[in-house]
Amino acid sequence: FSKISASQHSFRDCLNHRSSLPSKFIFTPENQSYESLFFSSIQNNRTLLNSPRPLLIITPTQESHVSAAVLCSKELNIPLRTRSGGHDYEGLSYTTTSSSFVLIDLHKFRSITIDLTDNTAWADAGATLGELYYAISFQSNNTLAFPAGVCPTLGLGGHFSGGGLGTMMRAYGLAADNIIDARIATASGEILDRGSMGEDLFWALRGGGGASFGIILSYKLKLLQIPPKVTVFNIDKLLEQGAIKLLSKWQQIAHKLDKRLFIRVILQVVDDQNHRSRNKTLTATFQSLFLGEETELLSLMAESFPELGVKPEDCMELSWIRSVLSIAGYPPGGSLKKLLDRKPQFNDLFKTKSDFQRVPFNDEVWEVISGWLVGQNEFPFMIIDPFGGRMDEIGETETPFPHRKGSLYNIQYIISWEDPGVETARENIDRMRNLYKFMTPYVSRDPRAAYLNYRDLDLGRNANRNAGYAEASVWGEKYYKVNFRRLAQVKFKVDPENLFWNEQSIPPFA
Ligand code: FDA
């Protein structure tokens, strides 16, 4: 009877004692489905290199199951990890450096209730964006929508609590900006809503990341009116088609365009099909969502970005929900049920980093960046999302997400690979670190900002549960800027013993 099985037994006994969680919702490594359940939502297999597996996986269906698990974690001193959609770039929802932990997987905790009388919805944290978008569109007969991320398998629990940016942020802000209530199980096992938790904790949950404060159970969302038709386009431009000049113009105007117009750029290295002398080139894909009809989009583009040369044949008018399918990379005319598929769309190994840019790069910088990208052995890419519009109207301290007025765009750097070997991982992580270092002179500084939802443990990590505020400020101020201090003070109020600790949780600070 090993120490591990003793801990498993104690946790199970504690759960039995404290809640009515049926044993079929508790999985030990001996259960046949433990392995498939563990892997079911993992996106980044790099996070599994050398990481321990959970002692138990619990799949609650009721709020009381969650608070019982919190109390058992406290009583037995066994850490919890909470997973909603499993997309964490560093795997903090299902791995830890502490050897024994219990995983709460919320995939069964995912009901969504839409109220058409006041255009709101209550959505459980374990629901995915695809499930939410589908339910809103279906029940409102495609008249309502919600602004959040692009990938339908993202879980609401992590995505909303870390901000949640997407194609409608220039019109409506982040997902977190449109949350009007939340329910959370705290370290004391209590279940609180906005009224009982108070405005400080409610503020923290909208961009501060949920994992530091408790287990978020559900959110109440303000839904938004959407026109019956929106318009999308995707235009690829190679280096030899003037990609750099276009990028240069794009960054001058993308944040100033009509709020309803979102044009992001995906910059990637591709095999050069046309030139035998070189075997790689760079493509800039201009991907757009306009919350209106094609004719209006064409006239806006002709006025503000004629160089891109958008033509009617580049555009597609469709319902908002079909634009979601299209931007997520699915055929826009395909079954909308695809949005309900929780299976990870990507299942490889990757490393990601981010920046927020406040001053446009000059043309030479784009040339240098493209030369660097093309010169690499692997195929790194960058996703560049424009800010401005509604994002400028929300103050830096209104939510913990501080990257507001003055942030022109967010850059996400990604490198992915297939070989599961540790050596390949090391090489690719080094490549990504080199790219990040290479970008240093050109991007924002003091602090060099980063986006919490694009989590990066290279920025710093808590060595253990006792890691303090000063140590954590190194990475905390990059994600939250001036808001880091208030987040640490809220943490002190709601979880002074730091039960909800992880490698990048906010430490309590009085
Ligand atoms: P996951 O379950 O891994 O949780 C992430 C973090 O939140 C962990 O620390 C976890 O413990 C915590 N957490 C989860 N549920 C919780 C709960 N109920 N209560 C408390 N804490 C909880 N981002 C973006 O803004 N826009 C985008 O378009 C995209 N697109 C995108 C595509 C792909 C393929 C990936 C892999 C990632 C993105 N992201 C993104 C990043 C994404 O927003 C980020 O990884 C979110 O944290 C994912 O939330 P999940 O619930 O899926 O993750």
Coordinates of C-alpha atoms and ligand atoms in Angstrom, one line a residue:
F1 CA 0.0 0.0 0.0
S2 CA 2.2 2.9 -1.3
K3 CA 2.1 6.5 -0.2
I4 CA 0.5 7.3 -3.5
S5 CA -2.4 4.9 -3.1
A6 CA -2.8 6.1 0.5
S7 CA -3.3 9.6 -0.7
Q8 CA -5.7 8.4 -3.4
H9 CA -7.8 6.6 -0.8
S10 CA -7.8 9.5 1.6
F11 CA -9.0 11.9 -1.1
R12 CA -11.7 9.5 -2.2
D13 CA -12.8 8.9 1.4
C14 CA -12.9 12.6 2.0
L15 CA -15.0 13.2 -1.2
N16 CA -17.4 10.5 -0.2
H17 CA -17.7 12.0 3.2
R18 CA -18.2 15.6 1.9
S19 CA -20.3 15.2 -1.2
S20 CA -22.5 13.0 -3.2
L21 CA -20.0 12.8 -6.1
P22 CA -20.6 9.3 -7.6
S23 CA -17.5 7.1 -7.7
K24 CA -17.9 6.8 -11.5
F25 CA -16.8 10.5 -11.6
I26 CA -13.5 9.7 -9.9
F27 CA -10.7 8.2 -12.0
T28 CA -7.5 6.6 -10.7
P29 CA -4.7 5.4 -13.0
E30 CA -6.1 1.9 -12.7
N31 CA -9.3 2.9 -14.5
Q32 CA -9.4 2.1 -18.1
S33 CA -10.5 5.6 -19.1
Y34 CA -8.0 7.5 -16.9
E35 CA -5.4 7.8 -19.7
S36 CA -7.9 8.9 -22.4
L37 CA -9.6 11.3 -20.1
F38 CA -6.2 12.8 -19.1
F39 CA -5.2 13.4 -22.7
S40 CA -8.7 14.4 -23.9
S41 CA -8.2 18.1 -24.1
I42 CA -4.4 18.5 -24.1
Q43 CA -3.2 20.8 -26.9
N44 CA 0.5 21.0 -26.3
N45 CA 2.2 17.7 -25.9
R46 CA 5.5 19.5 -25.0
T47 CA 4.0 20.1 -21.6
L48 CA 4.0 16.4 -20.9
L49 CA 7.7 15.9 -21.2
N50 CA 8.8 14.7 -17.7
S51 CA 5.6 15.8 -15.9
P52 CA 3.9 13.7 -13.3
R53 CA 0.3 12.4 -13.8
P54 CA -2.5 13.3 -11.4
L55 CA -3.3 11.0 -8.4
L56 CA -6.9 11.2 -9.3
I57 CA -9.0 12.9 -12.0
I58 CA -12.4 14.2 -10.8
T59 CA -15.1 15.2 -13.2
P60 CA -17.7 17.1 -11.1
T61 CA -21.2 17.7 -12.4
Q62 CA -22.5 19.9 -9.5
E63 CA -21.1 22.9 -7.7
S64 CA -21.1 21.0 -4.4
H65 CA -18.7 18.4 -5.9
V66 CA -16.2 21.2 -6.6
S67 CA -16.4 22.8 -3.2
A68 CA -16.0 19.3 -1.6
A69 CA -12.8 18.8 -3.7
V70 CA -11.4 22.1 -2.5
L71 CA -12.0 21.3 1.1
C72 CA -10.4 17.8 0.7
S73 CA -7.4 19.4 -1.0
K74 CA -7.0 21.7 2.0
E75 CA -7.6 19.0 4.6
L76 CA -5.2 16.6 3.1
N77 CA -2.7 19.1 1.7
I78 CA -2.9 17.7 -1.8
P79 CA -2.8 20.4 -4.5
L80 CA -5.5 20.7 -7.1
R81 CA -5.2 21.7 -10.7
T82 CA -8.3 22.9 -12.5
R83 CA -8.8 22.3 -16.2
S84 CA -11.7 23.6 -18.4
G85 CA -10.5 23.5 -22.0
G86 CA -6.9 22.3 -21.5
H87 CA -5.4 24.9 -23.8
D88 CA -2.9 26.3 -21.4
Y89 CA 0.3 26.8 -23.4
E90 CA 2.5 25.6 -20.5
G91 CA 0.0 22.9 -19.3
L92 CA -0.6 24.5 -15.9
S93 CA -4.1 23.2 -15.8
Y94 CA -3.0 19.5 -15.8
T95 CA 0.7 19.4 -14.7
T96 CA 2.7 20.7 -11.8
T97 CA 6.2 20.4 -10.5
S98 CA 4.7 19.1 -7.2
S99 CA 4.6 15.4 -7.5
S100 CA 1.1 14.6 -6.0
F101 CA -1.9 16.5 -7.2
V102 CA -5.5 15.9 -8.1
L103 CA -7.0 17.1 -11.4
I104 CA -10.5 18.6 -11.5
D105 CA -11.6 18.3 -15.1
L106 CA -14.7 20.4 -15.8
H107 CA -15.7 18.9 -19.1
K108 CA -19.0 17.6 -17.7
F109 CA -19.7 20.9 -16.1
R110 CA -20.8 22.8 -19.1
S111 CA -24.5 23.8 -19.2
I112 CA -25.4 27.1 -21.0
T113 CA -28.6 29.0 -20.4
I114 CA -29.6 31.8 -22.6
D115 CA -32.1 34.5 -21.5
L116 CA -33.5 36.3 -24.5
T117 CA -35.5 38.6 -22.3
D118 CA -32.4 40.6 -21.3
N119 CA -29.8 39.1 -23.8
T120 CA -27.7 37.4 -21.2
A121 CA -26.4 33.9 -20.7
W122 CA -25.1 31.8 -17.8
A123 CA -22.4 29.5 -19.0
D124 CA -20.5 26.9 -17.0
A125 CA -16.7 27.1 -16.9
G126 CA -16.3 23.7 -18.6
A127 CA -18.2 24.7 -21.7
T128 CA -16.1 25.4 -24.8
L129 CA -16.3 28.6 -26.9
G130 CA -17.8 26.5 -29.8
E131 CA -20.6 25.2 -27.5
L132 CA -21.3 28.8 -26.3
Y133 CA -21.2 30.3 -29.8
Y134 CA -23.5 27.5 -31.1
A135 CA -26.0 27.9 -28.3
I136 CA -26.2 31.7 -28.6
S137 CA -26.6 31.6 -32.4
F138 CA -29.1 28.8 -32.4
Q139 CA -31.3 30.1 -29.6
S140 CA -31.3 33.8 -30.7
N141 CA -31.9 32.8 -34.3
N142 CA -28.5 34.4 -35.2
T143 CA -29.3 37.8 -33.8
L144 CA -26.9 37.7 -30.8
A145 CA -23.2 36.9 -30.4
F146 CA -20.3 37.0 -27.9
P147 CA -16.8 38.5 -28.4
A148 CA -14.1 35.9 -27.5
G149 CA -11.3 33.8 -29.0
V150 CA -11.0 32.2 -32.4
C151 CA -10.5 28.5 -31.5
P152 CA -13.8 26.7 -30.7
T153 CA -12.3 24.2 -28.3
L154 CA -11.1 26.9 -25.9
G155 CA -12.6 26.4 -22.4
L156 CA -14.4 29.3 -20.9
G157 CA -12.8 28.7 -17.5
G158 CA -9.2 29.6 -18.5
H159 CA -9.9 31.8 -21.6
F160 CA -12.4 34.2 -20.0
S161 CA -10.5 34.6 -16.8
G162 CA -7.3 35.4 -18.7
G163 CA -9.0 38.0 -21.0
G164 CA -10.1 36.4 -24.2
L165 CA -9.3 38.3 -27.3
G166 CA -10.7 37.7 -30.7
T167 CA -12.1 39.0 -34.0
M168 CA -14.7 41.2 -32.4
M169 CA -12.5 42.9 -29.7
R170 CA -12.2 46.2 -31.7
A171 CA -16.0 46.5 -31.6
Y172 CA -16.8 45.0 -28.2
G173 CA -13.6 44.4 -26.2
L174 CA -12.4 41.2 -24.6
A175 CA -14.6 38.3 -23.4
A176 CA -13.7 39.5 -19.9
D177 CA -15.1 42.9 -20.6
N178 CA -18.5 41.4 -21.2
I179 CA -18.8 39.3 -18.1
I180 CA -21.4 40.7 -15.7
D181 CA -21.5 38.0 -12.9
A182 CA -19.6 34.9 -11.9
R183 CA -19.8 32.0 -9.5
I184 CA -16.7 30.7 -7.8
A185 CA -15.7 28.1 -5.2
T186 CA -13.1 29.7 -2.9
A187 CA -10.4 28.3 -0.7
S188 CA -12.9 28.1 2.2
G189 CA -15.2 25.9 0.1
E190 CA -17.8 28.7 -0.1
I191 CA -19.6 29.3 -3.4
L192 CA -19.8 33.0 -4.1
D193 CA -21.4 35.2 -6.8
R194 CA -20.7 38.8 -7.7
G195 CA -22.9 40.1 -4.9
S196 CA -21.3 37.9 -2.2
M197 CA -17.7 38.0 -3.5
G198 CA -17.5 41.8 -3.8
E199 CA -16.2 43.9 -6.6
D200 CA -12.4 43.3 -5.9
L201 CA -12.6 39.6 -6.5
F202 CA -15.0 40.0 -9.4
W203 CA -12.5 42.5 -10.9
A204 CA -9.7 40.0 -10.5
L205 CA -11.5 37.2 -12.3
R206 CA -11.8 39.3 -15.4
G207 CA -8.3 39.1 -16.7
G208 CA -6.2 38.1 -13.7
G209 CA -6.6 34.4 -14.4
G210 CA -9.0 32.3 -12.4
A211 CA -6.5 29.7 -11.1
S212 CA -5.0 32.0 -8.4
F213 CA -8.4 32.7 -6.7
G214 CA -10.4 29.5 -6.7
I215 CA -12.4 27.4 -9.1
I216 CA -14.7 29.4 -11.3
L217 CA -18.0 27.6 -11.8
S218 CA -19.8 29.8 -14.2
Y219 CA -20.0 33.2 -15.8
K220 CA -23.0 35.5 -16.6
L221 CA -22.4 37.1 -20.0
K222 CA -23.8 40.2 -21.7
L223 CA -24.7 39.1 -25.3
L224 CA -24.4 41.5 -28.2
Q225 CA -26.6 42.3 -31.2
I226 CA -25.1 41.1 -34.4
P227 CA -26.1 42.0 -37.9
P228 CA -27.7 39.2 -40.0
K229 CA -24.7 39.3 -42.4
V230 CA -21.0 39.8 -41.7
T231 CA -18.2 39.7 -44.2
V232 CA -14.8 37.9 -44.2
F233 CA -11.8 37.8 -46.4
N234 CA -8.4 36.1 -46.4
I235 CA -5.7 37.5 -48.6
D236 CA -2.2 36.0 -48.9
K237 CA 0.7 38.2 -50.0
L238 CA 4.2 36.8 -50.6
L239 CA 7.4 38.8 -50.1
E240 CA 7.6 39.2 -53.8
Q241 CA 4.1 40.5 -53.9
G242 CA 5.0 43.4 -51.6
A243 CA 4.1 41.8 -48.2
I244 CA 6.5 44.1 -46.3
K245 CA 5.0 47.3 -47.7
L246 CA 1.5 46.1 -46.9
L247 CA 2.5 45.1 -43.4
S248 CA 4.0 48.5 -42.9
K249 CA 0.8 50.2 -44.0
W250 CA -1.3 47.8 -42.1
Q251 CA 0.3 48.6 -38.8
Q252 CA -0.3 52.4 -39.4
I253 CA -4.0 52.0 -39.8
A254 CA -5.3 48.6 -38.4
H255 CA -5.9 50.1 -34.9
K256 CA -7.6 53.2 -36.3
L257 CA -10.1 51.6 -38.6
D258 CA -13.9 51.5 -38.1
K259 CA -14.4 49.5 -34.9
R260 CA -16.4 46.9 -36.8
L261 CA -13.5 46.1 -39.0
F262 CA -10.8 43.7 -37.7
I263 CA -7.9 42.7 -39.9
R264 CA -5.2 40.5 -38.4
V265 CA -2.0 39.3 -40.0
I266 CA -0.6 35.8 -39.9
L267 CA 3.0 35.9 -40.9
Q268 CA 4.5 32.6 -41.8
V269 CA 7.4 31.0 -43.6
V270 CA 6.3 28.6 -46.4
D271 CA 8.0 26.6 -49.1
D272 CA 8.6 28.7 -52.1
Q273 CA 6.9 27.0 -55.0
N274 CA 7.9 29.5 -57.6
H275 CA 11.6 30.1 -57.1
R276 CA 14.1 27.2 -57.5
S277 CA 17.0 29.3 -56.2
R278 CA 15.4 29.8 -52.8
N279 CA 13.4 27.2 -51.0
K280 CA 11.5 29.3 -48.5
T281 CA 9.6 32.6 -48.5
L282 CA 7.3 34.5 -46.2
T283 CA 3.5 35.0 -46.6
A284 CA 1.5 37.6 -44.9
T285 CA -2.1 36.5 -44.6
F286 CA -4.5 39.4 -44.1
Q287 CA -7.5 37.8 -42.4
S288 CA -10.6 39.9 -41.7
L289 CA -14.0 40.0 -40.1
F290 CA -16.2 43.0 -40.8
L291 CA -19.5 43.3 -38.8
G292 CA -21.5 44.5 -41.8
E293 CA -22.1 43.8 -45.5
E294 CA -19.6 43.5 -48.4
T295 CA -20.4 46.7 -50.1
E296 CA -19.6 48.7 -47.0
L297 CA -16.5 46.7 -46.4
L298 CA -15.2 47.4 -49.9
S299 CA -15.7 51.1 -49.6
L300 CA -14.0 51.2 -46.2
M301 CA -11.1 49.2 -47.6
A302 CA -10.8 51.4 -50.7
E303 CA -10.7 54.5 -48.5
S304 CA -8.3 53.2 -45.8
F305 CA -6.2 50.4 -47.2
P306 CA -6.4 50.5 -51.0
E307 CA -2.9 49.0 -51.3
L308 CA -4.4 45.6 -50.3
G309 CA -6.6 45.6 -53.4
V310 CA -9.5 43.8 -51.8
K311 CA -12.0 42.8 -54.6
P312 CA -15.6 41.4 -54.3
E313 CA -14.3 37.9 -55.2
D314 CA -12.1 38.0 -52.1
C315 CA -15.1 38.5 -49.8
M316 CA -17.7 36.2 -48.4
E317 CA -20.9 37.4 -46.8
L318 CA -22.3 35.0 -44.2
S319 CA -23.9 34.8 -40.8
W320 CA -21.8 35.5 -37.8
I321 CA -21.8 31.9 -36.7
R322 CA -20.6 30.8 -40.1
S323 CA -17.8 33.4 -39.9
V324 CA -16.7 31.7 -36.7
L325 CA -16.4 28.4 -38.6
S326 CA -14.5 30.1 -41.4
I327 CA -12.0 31.9 -39.2
A328 CA -11.4 28.8 -37.2
G329 CA -10.3 27.1 -40.4
Y330 CA -13.4 25.0 -41.2
P331 CA -15.4 25.1 -44.4
P332 CA -17.9 27.9 -43.7
G333 CA -20.7 26.0 -45.4
G334 CA -20.1 22.9 -43.3
S335 CA -22.1 21.5 -40.4
L336 CA -22.3 24.0 -37.5
K337 CA -22.2 20.9 -35.2
K338 CA -18.4 21.0 -35.8
L339 CA -18.4 23.7 -33.2
L340 CA -19.6 21.2 -30.6
D341 CA -16.6 18.9 -31.2
R342 CA -14.3 19.2 -28.2
K343 CA -11.5 17.1 -29.7
P344 CA -8.3 19.3 -29.9
Q345 CA -7.9 20.8 -33.3
F346 CA -4.1 20.9 -32.9
N347 CA -2.2 18.1 -31.2
D348 CA 1.5 18.7 -31.6
L349 CA 4.3 20.2 -29.5
F350 CA 4.8 23.9 -29.4
K351 CA 6.3 26.9 -27.7
T352 CA 4.7 30.4 -27.7
K353 CA 5.6 33.9 -26.6
S354 CA 4.0 37.3 -27.0
D355 CA 4.5 41.0 -27.2
F356 CA 2.4 44.1 -27.3
Q357 CA 3.5 46.8 -29.7
R358 CA 3.0 50.5 -29.0
V359 CA 5.1 52.1 -31.8
P360 CA 5.0 50.9 -35.4
F361 CA 8.1 49.1 -36.7
N362 CA 9.7 50.9 -39.6
D363 CA 10.1 49.1 -43.0
E364 CA 13.6 48.0 -42.3
V365 CA 12.6 46.3 -39.1
W366 CA 10.0 44.2 -41.0
E367 CA 12.7 43.4 -43.6
V368 CA 15.0 42.2 -40.8
I369 CA 12.2 40.2 -39.1
S370 CA 11.2 38.5 -42.4
G371 CA 14.9 37.7 -43.2
W372 CA 15.3 36.2 -39.7
L373 CA 12.2 34.1 -40.0
V374 CA 13.0 32.8 -43.5
G375 CA 16.6 32.0 -42.4
Q376 CA 15.4 29.5 -39.7
N377 CA 15.5 25.7 -40.2
E378 CA 12.0 25.4 -38.7
F379 CA 8.8 27.2 -39.7
P380 CA 8.1 29.7 -36.9
F381 CA 5.1 32.0 -37.4
M382 CA 3.5 35.1 -35.9
I383 CA -0.1 36.1 -35.4
I384 CA -0.6 39.8 -35.1
D385 CA -3.9 41.1 -33.8
P386 CA -4.8 44.7 -34.1
F387 CA -6.2 46.7 -31.1
G388 CA -7.8 50.1 -31.0
G389 CA -11.5 50.8 -31.1
R390 CA -13.3 49.5 -28.0
M391 CA -10.0 48.3 -26.5
D392 CA -8.9 52.0 -26.3
E393 CA -12.0 53.0 -24.5
I394 CA -11.5 50.7 -21.5
G395 CA -9.0 52.1 -18.9
E396 CA -5.8 50.3 -18.0
T397 CA -7.0 49.5 -14.5
E398 CA -10.7 48.8 -15.2
T399 CA -9.9 45.1 -15.5
P400 CA -6.6 43.3 -14.7
F401 CA -5.8 43.2 -18.5
P402 CA -3.8 46.4 -18.9
H403 CA -2.9 46.4 -22.6
R404 CA -5.4 49.1 -23.7
K405 CA -5.0 52.6 -25.2
G406 CA -1.7 52.9 -27.0
S407 CA -1.3 49.2 -27.7
L408 CA -1.4 49.0 -31.5
Y409 CA -1.3 45.2 -31.7
N410 CA -0.4 42.0 -30.0
I411 CA 2.2 39.7 -31.5
Q412 CA 2.1 36.0 -30.8
Y413 CA 5.2 34.0 -31.8
I414 CA 4.7 30.3 -32.3
I415 CA 7.0 27.4 -33.2
S416 CA 5.6 23.9 -33.4
W417 CA 7.1 20.5 -34.2
E418 CA 6.1 16.8 -34.3
D419 CA 9.1 14.8 -33.0
P420 CA 8.3 14.1 -29.3
G421 CA 12.1 13.8 -28.4
V422 CA 13.4 16.0 -25.6
E423 CA 16.4 17.1 -27.7
T424 CA 14.1 18.4 -30.5
A425 CA 12.0 20.2 -27.9
R426 CA 15.1 21.9 -26.5
E427 CA 16.3 23.0 -30.0
N428 CA 12.9 24.5 -30.8
I429 CA 12.5 26.2 -27.4
D430 CA 16.0 27.7 -28.0
R431 CA 14.9 28.9 -31.4
M432 CA 11.9 30.6 -29.9
R433 CA 14.0 32.2 -27.2
N434 CA 16.4 33.5 -29.9
L435 CA 13.5 35.0 -31.8
Y436 CA 12.2 36.7 -28.6
K437 CA 15.7 38.0 -27.9
F438 CA 16.1 39.2 -31.5
M439 CA 12.8 41.2 -31.2
T440 CA 13.9 43.0 -27.9
P441 CA 15.1 46.3 -29.4
Y442 CA 12.0 46.7 -31.5
V443 CA 9.1 45.9 -29.1
S444 CA 7.5 47.5 -26.0
R445 CA 9.7 47.8 -22.9
D446 CA 9.5 48.8 -19.2
P447 CA 8.0 46.4 -18.9
R448 CA 8.2 44.2 -22.0
A449 CA 4.5 43.3 -21.9
A450 CA 3.0 39.8 -22.4
Y451 CA -0.5 38.3 -22.6
L452 CA -1.5 36.0 -19.7
N453 CA -3.5 33.7 -22.0
Y454 CA -0.3 33.1 -24.1
R455 CA 1.4 31.8 -21.0
D456 CA 5.2 31.7 -21.0
L457 CA 7.1 30.2 -18.1
D458 CA 10.3 31.7 -19.5
L459 CA 9.1 35.0 -18.0
G460 CA 9.5 33.6 -14.6
R461 CA 7.8 31.1 -12.2
N462 CA 7.1 30.5 -8.6
A463 CA 9.6 28.1 -7.2
N464 CA 7.1 26.8 -4.7
R465 CA 4.0 27.8 -2.7
N466 CA 6.0 30.2 -0.6
A467 CA 7.4 32.3 -3.5
G468 CA 6.8 35.9 -2.7
Y469 CA 5.5 39.1 -4.3
A470 CA 8.8 40.6 -5.2
E471 CA 10.0 37.4 -7.0
A472 CA 6.7 37.1 -8.9
S473 CA 6.6 40.8 -9.9
V474 CA 9.2 39.9 -12.5
W475 CA 6.6 38.1 -14.6
G476 CA 3.5 39.5 -13.0
E477 CA 4.2 43.1 -14.2
K478 CA 4.6 41.9 -17.7
Y479 CA 1.2 40.3 -17.8
Y480 CA -0.7 42.8 -15.6
K481 CA 1.5 46.0 -15.3
V482 CA 0.2 48.3 -12.5
N483 CA -2.6 45.8 -11.8
F484 CA -0.3 43.2 -10.4
R485 CA -0.2 44.7 -6.9
R486 CA -4.0 44.9 -6.6
L487 CA -4.3 41.3 -7.8
A488 CA -1.9 40.2 -5.1
Q489 CA -3.9 42.2 -2.5
V490 CA -7.1 40.5 -3.6
K491 CA -5.3 37.1 -3.4
F492 CA -4.4 37.9 0.2
K493 CA -8.0 38.6 1.0
V494 CA -9.4 35.5 -0.5
D495 CA -6.7 32.9 -0.3
P496 CA -4.1 34.1 2.3
E497 CA -2.7 30.5 2.7
N498 CA -2.1 30.2 -1.0
L499 CA -4.1 27.0 -1.4
F500 CA -4.5 27.8 -5.1
W501 CA -0.9 27.9 -5.9
N502 CA 0.7 27.1 -9.2
E503 CA 3.9 27.9 -11.1
Q504 CA 2.5 31.3 -12.2
S505 CA -0.2 32.0 -9.7
I506 CA -0.4 35.4 -8.0
P507 CA 1.1 35.4 -4.5
P508 CA -0.8 36.8 -1.6
F509 CA 0.4 40.3 -0.6
A510 CA -0.9 42.4 2.3
Ligands
FDA1 P1 -7.0 25.4 -19.4 O1 -8.1 24.4 -18.9 O2 -5.7 24.7 -19.8 O3 -6.8 26.5 -18.3 C1 -5.9 27.5 -18.4 C2 -5.6 28.2 -17.1 O4 -6.8 28.6 -16.4 C3 -5.0 27.2 -16.1 O5 -4.2 27.9 -15.2 C4 -6.2 26.6 -15.4 O6 -5.9 26.0 -14.1 C5 -7.0 27.8 -15.2 N1 -8.5 27.4 -15.2 C6 -9.1 26.7 -16.1 N2 -10.4 26.6 -15.8 C7 -10.5 27.2 -14.6 C8 -11.6 27.4 -13.7 N3 -12.8 27.0 -14.0 N4 -11.4 28.1 -12.6 C9 -10.2 28.6 -12.3 N5 -9.1 28.5 -13.1 C10 -9.3 27.8 -14.2 N6 -6.5 33.1 -26.5 C11 -7.1 34.2 -26.9 O7 -7.3 35.2 -26.2 N7 -7.7 34.2 -28.2 C12 -7.6 33.2 -29.0 O8 -8.1 33.2 -30.1 C13 -6.9 32.0 -28.6 N8 -6.7 30.9 -29.4 C14 -6.1 29.8 -29.0 C15 -6.0 28.7 -29.8 C16 -5.3 27.6 -29.4 C17 -5.2 26.4 -30.3 C18 -4.7 27.5 -28.1 C19 -4.0 26.3 -27.6 C20 -4.8 28.6 -27.3 C21 -5.5 29.8 -27.7 N9 -5.6 30.9 -26.9 C22 -6.3 32.0 -27.3 C23 -5.1 30.9 -25.5 C24 -6.2 30.6 -24.5 O9 -7.0 31.7 -24.3 C25 -5.6 30.1 -23.1 O10 -4.7 29.0 -23.3 C26 -6.7 29.9 -22.1 O11 -6.1 29.9 -20.8 C27 -7.4 28.6 -22.4 O12 -8.4 28.3 -21.5 P2 -8.8 26.7 -21.2 O13 -9.9 26.7 -20.2 O14 -9.0 26.1 -22.5 O15 -7.4 26.2 -20.7

